[in-house]
Amino acid sequence: MESKRQQKFAGVLQEELAQVFQREGAAFLPNTLVTITRVRVSPDLAVAKVYLSFLNTNNTTLSINTVNSHAGEIRYKLGSRIRHQVRVVPELTFFVDDTNEYVERMDHLFDKIAKEPRQKDEDSE
């Protein structure tokens, strides 16, 4: 379980990274909208796992690899934004957040189940 300090710091990182991606994300991911869905921070605040969601892209694996290859540049830009608030800018690792895909897949399965004809219970007659 994350402490209040970790949660607060994760919130700051999420806000600032959103600004970085909004302003300068087009340089390495043109025509792609990047959303930071969640940030998890280690107890010592030195490592941050950032979960991203991509819109308007066909290959999320390529997109996440591109972001990870620019992690040092993103960390530098983040550091310039939060340098007065923290002692150490955390190492950033980016992951794909596939929660939306999972929800869509489950909705599709539930719709499919709902459309199937119901079988009568043979025991109830």
PDB file of C-alpha atoms in Angstrom:
ATOM      1  CA  MET A   1       0.000   0.000   0.000  1.00  0.00           C
ATOM      2  CA  GLU A   2       1.267   3.421  -0.923  1.00  0.00           C
ATOM      3  CA  SER A   3       1.829   6.070   1.718  1.00  0.00           C
ATOM      4  CA  LYS A   4       0.240   9.513   1.523  1.00  0.00           C
ATOM      5  CA  ARG A   5       3.637  10.906   0.577  1.00  0.00           C
ATOM      6  CA  GLN A   6       3.950   8.481  -2.357  1.00  0.00           C
ATOM      7  CA  GLN A   7       0.417   9.227  -3.508  1.00  0.00           C
ATOM      8  CA  LYS A   8       0.959  12.985  -3.342  1.00  0.00           C
ATOM      9  CA  PHE A   9       4.258  12.747  -5.220  1.00  0.00           C
ATOM     10  CA  ALA A  10       2.678  10.451  -7.824  1.00  0.00           C
ATOM     11  CA  GLY A  11      -0.043  13.065  -8.366  1.00  0.00           C
ATOM     12  CA  VAL A  12       2.549  15.791  -8.924  1.00  0.00           C
ATOM     13  CA  LEU A  13       4.422  13.565 -11.378  1.00  0.00           C
ATOM     14  CA  GLN A  14       1.229  12.710 -13.235  1.00  0.00           C
ATOM     15  CA  GLU A  15       0.308  16.381 -13.653  1.00  0.00           C
ATOM     16  CA  GLU A  16       3.764  17.482 -14.738  1.00  0.00           C
ATOM     17  CA  LEU A  17       4.279  14.541 -17.109  1.00  0.00           C
ATOM     18  CA  ALA A  18       0.886  15.283 -18.672  1.00  0.00           C
ATOM     19  CA  GLN A  19       2.116  18.807 -19.383  1.00  0.00           C
ATOM     20  CA  VAL A  20       5.366  17.487 -20.857  1.00  0.00           C
ATOM     21  CA  PHE A  21       3.534  15.072 -23.158  1.00  0.00           C
ATOM     22  CA  GLN A  22       0.974  17.688 -24.128  1.00  0.00           C
ATOM     23  CA  ARG A  23       3.581  20.295 -25.065  1.00  0.00           C
ATOM     24  CA  GLU A  24       6.443  18.206 -26.399  1.00  0.00           C
ATOM     25  CA  GLY A  25       5.117  14.695 -26.969  1.00  0.00           C
ATOM     26  CA  ALA A  26       4.436  15.359 -30.633  1.00  0.00           C
ATOM     27  CA  ALA A  27       8.188  15.501 -31.251  1.00  0.00           C
ATOM     28  CA  PHE A  28       8.572  11.752 -30.792  1.00  0.00           C
ATOM     29  CA  LEU A  29       4.942  10.553 -31.191  1.00  0.00           C
ATOM     30  CA  PRO A  30       3.356  12.650 -33.939  1.00  0.00           C
ATOM     31  CA  ASN A  31      -0.439  12.520 -34.307  1.00  0.00           C
ATOM     32  CA  THR A  32      -0.782  10.418 -31.137  1.00  0.00           C
ATOM     33  CA  LEU A  33      -2.581  11.468 -27.980  1.00  0.00           C
ATOM     34  CA  VAL A  34      -0.867  10.181 -24.851  1.00  0.00           C
ATOM     35  CA  THR A  35      -2.749   9.994 -21.561  1.00  0.00           C
ATOM     36  CA  ILE A  36      -1.040   9.272 -18.253  1.00  0.00           C
ATOM     37  CA  THR A  37      -3.504   7.002 -16.493  1.00  0.00           C
ATOM     38  CA  ARG A  38      -1.535   6.128 -13.359  1.00  0.00           C
ATOM     39  CA  VAL A  39       1.817   6.730 -11.686  1.00  0.00           C
ATOM     40  CA  ARG A  40       3.259   4.405  -9.039  1.00  0.00           C
ATOM     41  CA  VAL A  41       6.223   5.606  -7.002  1.00  0.00           C
ATOM     42  CA  SER A  42       8.672   3.517  -4.962  1.00  0.00           C
ATOM     43  CA  PRO A  43       8.839   4.180  -1.187  1.00  0.00           C
ATOM     44  CA  ASP A  44      12.117   6.094  -1.569  1.00  0.00           C
ATOM     45  CA  LEU A  45      10.601   8.195  -4.418  1.00  0.00           C
ATOM     46  CA  ALA A  46      13.527   7.280  -6.693  1.00  0.00           C
ATOM     47  CA  VAL A  47      11.638   5.134  -9.213  1.00  0.00           C
ATOM     48  CA  ALA A  48       8.336   5.892 -10.933  1.00  0.00           C
ATOM     49  CA  LYS A  49       6.280   3.522 -13.036  1.00  0.00           C
ATOM     50  CA  VAL A  50       4.164   5.511 -15.449  1.00  0.00           C
ATOM     51  CA  TYR A  51       1.187   3.883 -17.151  1.00  0.00           C
ATOM     52  CA  LEU A  52       0.194   5.381 -20.498  1.00  0.00           C
ATOM     53  CA  SER A  53      -2.820   5.079 -22.745  1.00  0.00           C
ATOM     54  CA  PHE A  54      -2.505   5.891 -26.456  1.00  0.00           C
ATOM     55  CA  LEU A  55      -5.162   7.201 -28.820  1.00  0.00           C
ATOM     56  CA  ASN A  56      -4.830   7.431 -32.579  1.00  0.00           C
ATOM     57  CA  THR A  57      -2.109   4.807 -32.875  1.00  0.00           C
ATOM     58  CA  ASN A  58      -2.156   1.384 -34.491  1.00  0.00           C
ATOM     59  CA  ASN A  59       0.834  -0.099 -32.676  1.00  0.00           C
ATOM     60  CA  THR A  60       0.928   0.521 -28.929  1.00  0.00           C
ATOM     61  CA  THR A  61       4.056  -1.632 -28.553  1.00  0.00           C
ATOM     62  CA  LEU A  62       5.978   0.619 -30.933  1.00  0.00           C
ATOM     63  CA  SER A  63       4.608   3.705 -29.165  1.00  0.00           C
ATOM     64  CA  ILE A  64       5.665   2.522 -25.699  1.00  0.00           C
ATOM     65  CA  ASN A  65       9.104   1.528 -27.005  1.00  0.00           C
ATOM     66  CA  THR A  66       9.470   4.993 -28.529  1.00  0.00           C
ATOM     67  CA  VAL A  67       8.519   6.646 -25.240  1.00  0.00           C
ATOM     68  CA  ASN A  68      10.918   4.409 -23.289  1.00  0.00           C
ATOM     69  CA  SER A  69      13.732   5.252 -25.716  1.00  0.00           C
ATOM     70  CA  HIS A  70      13.103   8.950 -24.935  1.00  0.00           C
ATOM     71  CA  ALA A  71      12.809   8.352 -21.160  1.00  0.00           C
ATOM     72  CA  GLY A  72      16.021  10.258 -20.412  1.00  0.00           C
ATOM     73  CA  GLU A  73      14.848  13.298 -22.347  1.00  0.00           C
ATOM     74  CA  ILE A  74      11.421  13.155 -20.681  1.00  0.00           C
ATOM     75  CA  ARG A  75      13.060  12.828 -17.259  1.00  0.00           C
ATOM     76  CA  TYR A  76      15.234  15.881 -17.987  1.00  0.00           C
ATOM     77  CA  LYS A  77      12.188  17.940 -18.984  1.00  0.00           C
ATOM     78  CA  LEU A  78      10.308  16.724 -15.927  1.00  0.00           C
ATOM     79  CA  GLY A  79      13.302  17.634 -13.745  1.00  0.00           C
ATOM     80  CA  SER A  80      13.369  21.167 -15.086  1.00  0.00           C
ATOM     81  CA  ARG A  81       9.697  21.517 -14.098  1.00  0.00           C
ATOM     82  CA  ILE A  82       9.886  20.035 -10.563  1.00  0.00           C
ATOM     83  CA  ARG A  83      13.475  20.781  -9.560  1.00  0.00           C
ATOM     84  CA  HIS A  84      12.418  23.104  -6.729  1.00  0.00           C
ATOM     85  CA  GLN A  85       9.972  20.589  -5.279  1.00  0.00           C
ATOM     86  CA  VAL A  86      12.113  17.432  -5.061  1.00  0.00           C
ATOM     87  CA  ARG A  87      15.652  16.392  -4.203  1.00  0.00           C
ATOM     88  CA  VAL A  88      15.928  13.627  -6.779  1.00  0.00           C
ATOM     89  CA  VAL A  89      14.057  13.344 -10.056  1.00  0.00           C
ATOM     90  CA  PRO A  90      12.867   9.721 -10.211  1.00  0.00           C
ATOM     91  CA  GLU A  91      13.890   7.202 -12.853  1.00  0.00           C
ATOM     92  CA  LEU A  92      10.960   6.789 -15.220  1.00  0.00           C
ATOM     93  CA  THR A  93       9.740   3.524 -16.673  1.00  0.00           C
ATOM     94  CA  PHE A  94       6.754   3.578 -18.998  1.00  0.00           C
ATOM     95  CA  PHE A  95       4.143   0.848 -19.414  1.00  0.00           C
ATOM     96  CA  VAL A  96       1.015   0.459 -21.539  1.00  0.00           C
ATOM     97  CA  ASP A  97      -2.212   0.729 -19.583  1.00  0.00           C
ATOM     98  CA  ASP A  98      -4.558  -1.649 -21.366  1.00  0.00           C
ATOM     99  CA  THR A  99      -7.478  -1.186 -18.975  1.00  0.00           C
ATOM    100  CA  ASN A 100      -9.695   0.318 -21.695  1.00  0.00           C
ATOM    101  CA  GLU A 101      -9.025  -2.599 -24.029  1.00  0.00           C
ATOM    102  CA  TYR A 102      -9.860  -5.027 -21.220  1.00  0.00           C
ATOM    103  CA  VAL A 103     -13.126  -3.206 -20.455  1.00  0.00           C
ATOM    104  CA  GLU A 104     -14.105  -3.220 -24.145  1.00  0.00           C
ATOM    105  CA  ARG A 105     -13.318  -6.939 -24.421  1.00  0.00           C
ATOM    106  CA  MET A 106     -15.413  -7.705 -21.326  1.00  0.00           C
ATOM    107  CA  ASP A 107     -18.313  -5.554 -22.602  1.00  0.00           C
ATOM    108  CA  HIS A 108     -18.187  -7.427 -25.899  1.00  0.00           C
ATOM    109  CA  LEU A 109     -18.291 -10.776 -24.070  1.00  0.00           C
ATOM    110  CA  PHE A 110     -21.214  -9.670 -21.892  1.00  0.00           C
ATOM    111  CA  ASP A 111     -23.112  -8.439 -24.967  1.00  0.00           C
ATOM    112  CA  LYS A 112     -22.469 -11.781 -26.669  1.00  0.00           C
ATOM    113  CA  ILE A 113     -23.744 -13.671 -23.616  1.00  0.00           C
ATOM    114  CA  ALA A 114     -26.839 -11.464 -23.402  1.00  0.00           C
ATOM    115  CA  LYS A 115     -27.719 -12.125 -27.062  1.00  0.00           C
ATOM    116  CA  GLU A 116     -27.524 -15.917 -26.748  1.00  0.00           C
ATOM    117  CA  PRO A 117     -30.899 -17.624 -26.390  1.00  0.00           C
ATOM    118  CA  ARG A 118     -31.557 -18.743 -22.845  1.00  0.00           C
ATOM    119  CA  GLN A 119     -31.954 -22.432 -22.266  1.00  0.00           C
ATOM    120  CA  LYS A 120     -34.726 -23.605 -19.988  1.00  0.00           C
ATOM    121  CA  ASP A 121     -33.713 -25.431 -16.882  1.00  0.00           C
ATOM    122  CA  GLU A 122     -34.737 -29.027 -17.238  1.00  0.00           C
ATOM    123  CA  ASP A 123     -34.779 -29.467 -13.472  1.00  0.00           C
ATOM    124  CA  SER A 124     -37.434 -26.822 -12.879  1.00  0.00           C
ATOM    125  CA  GLU A 125     -40.178 -28.574 -14.859  1.00  0.00           C
TER     126      GLU A 125
END
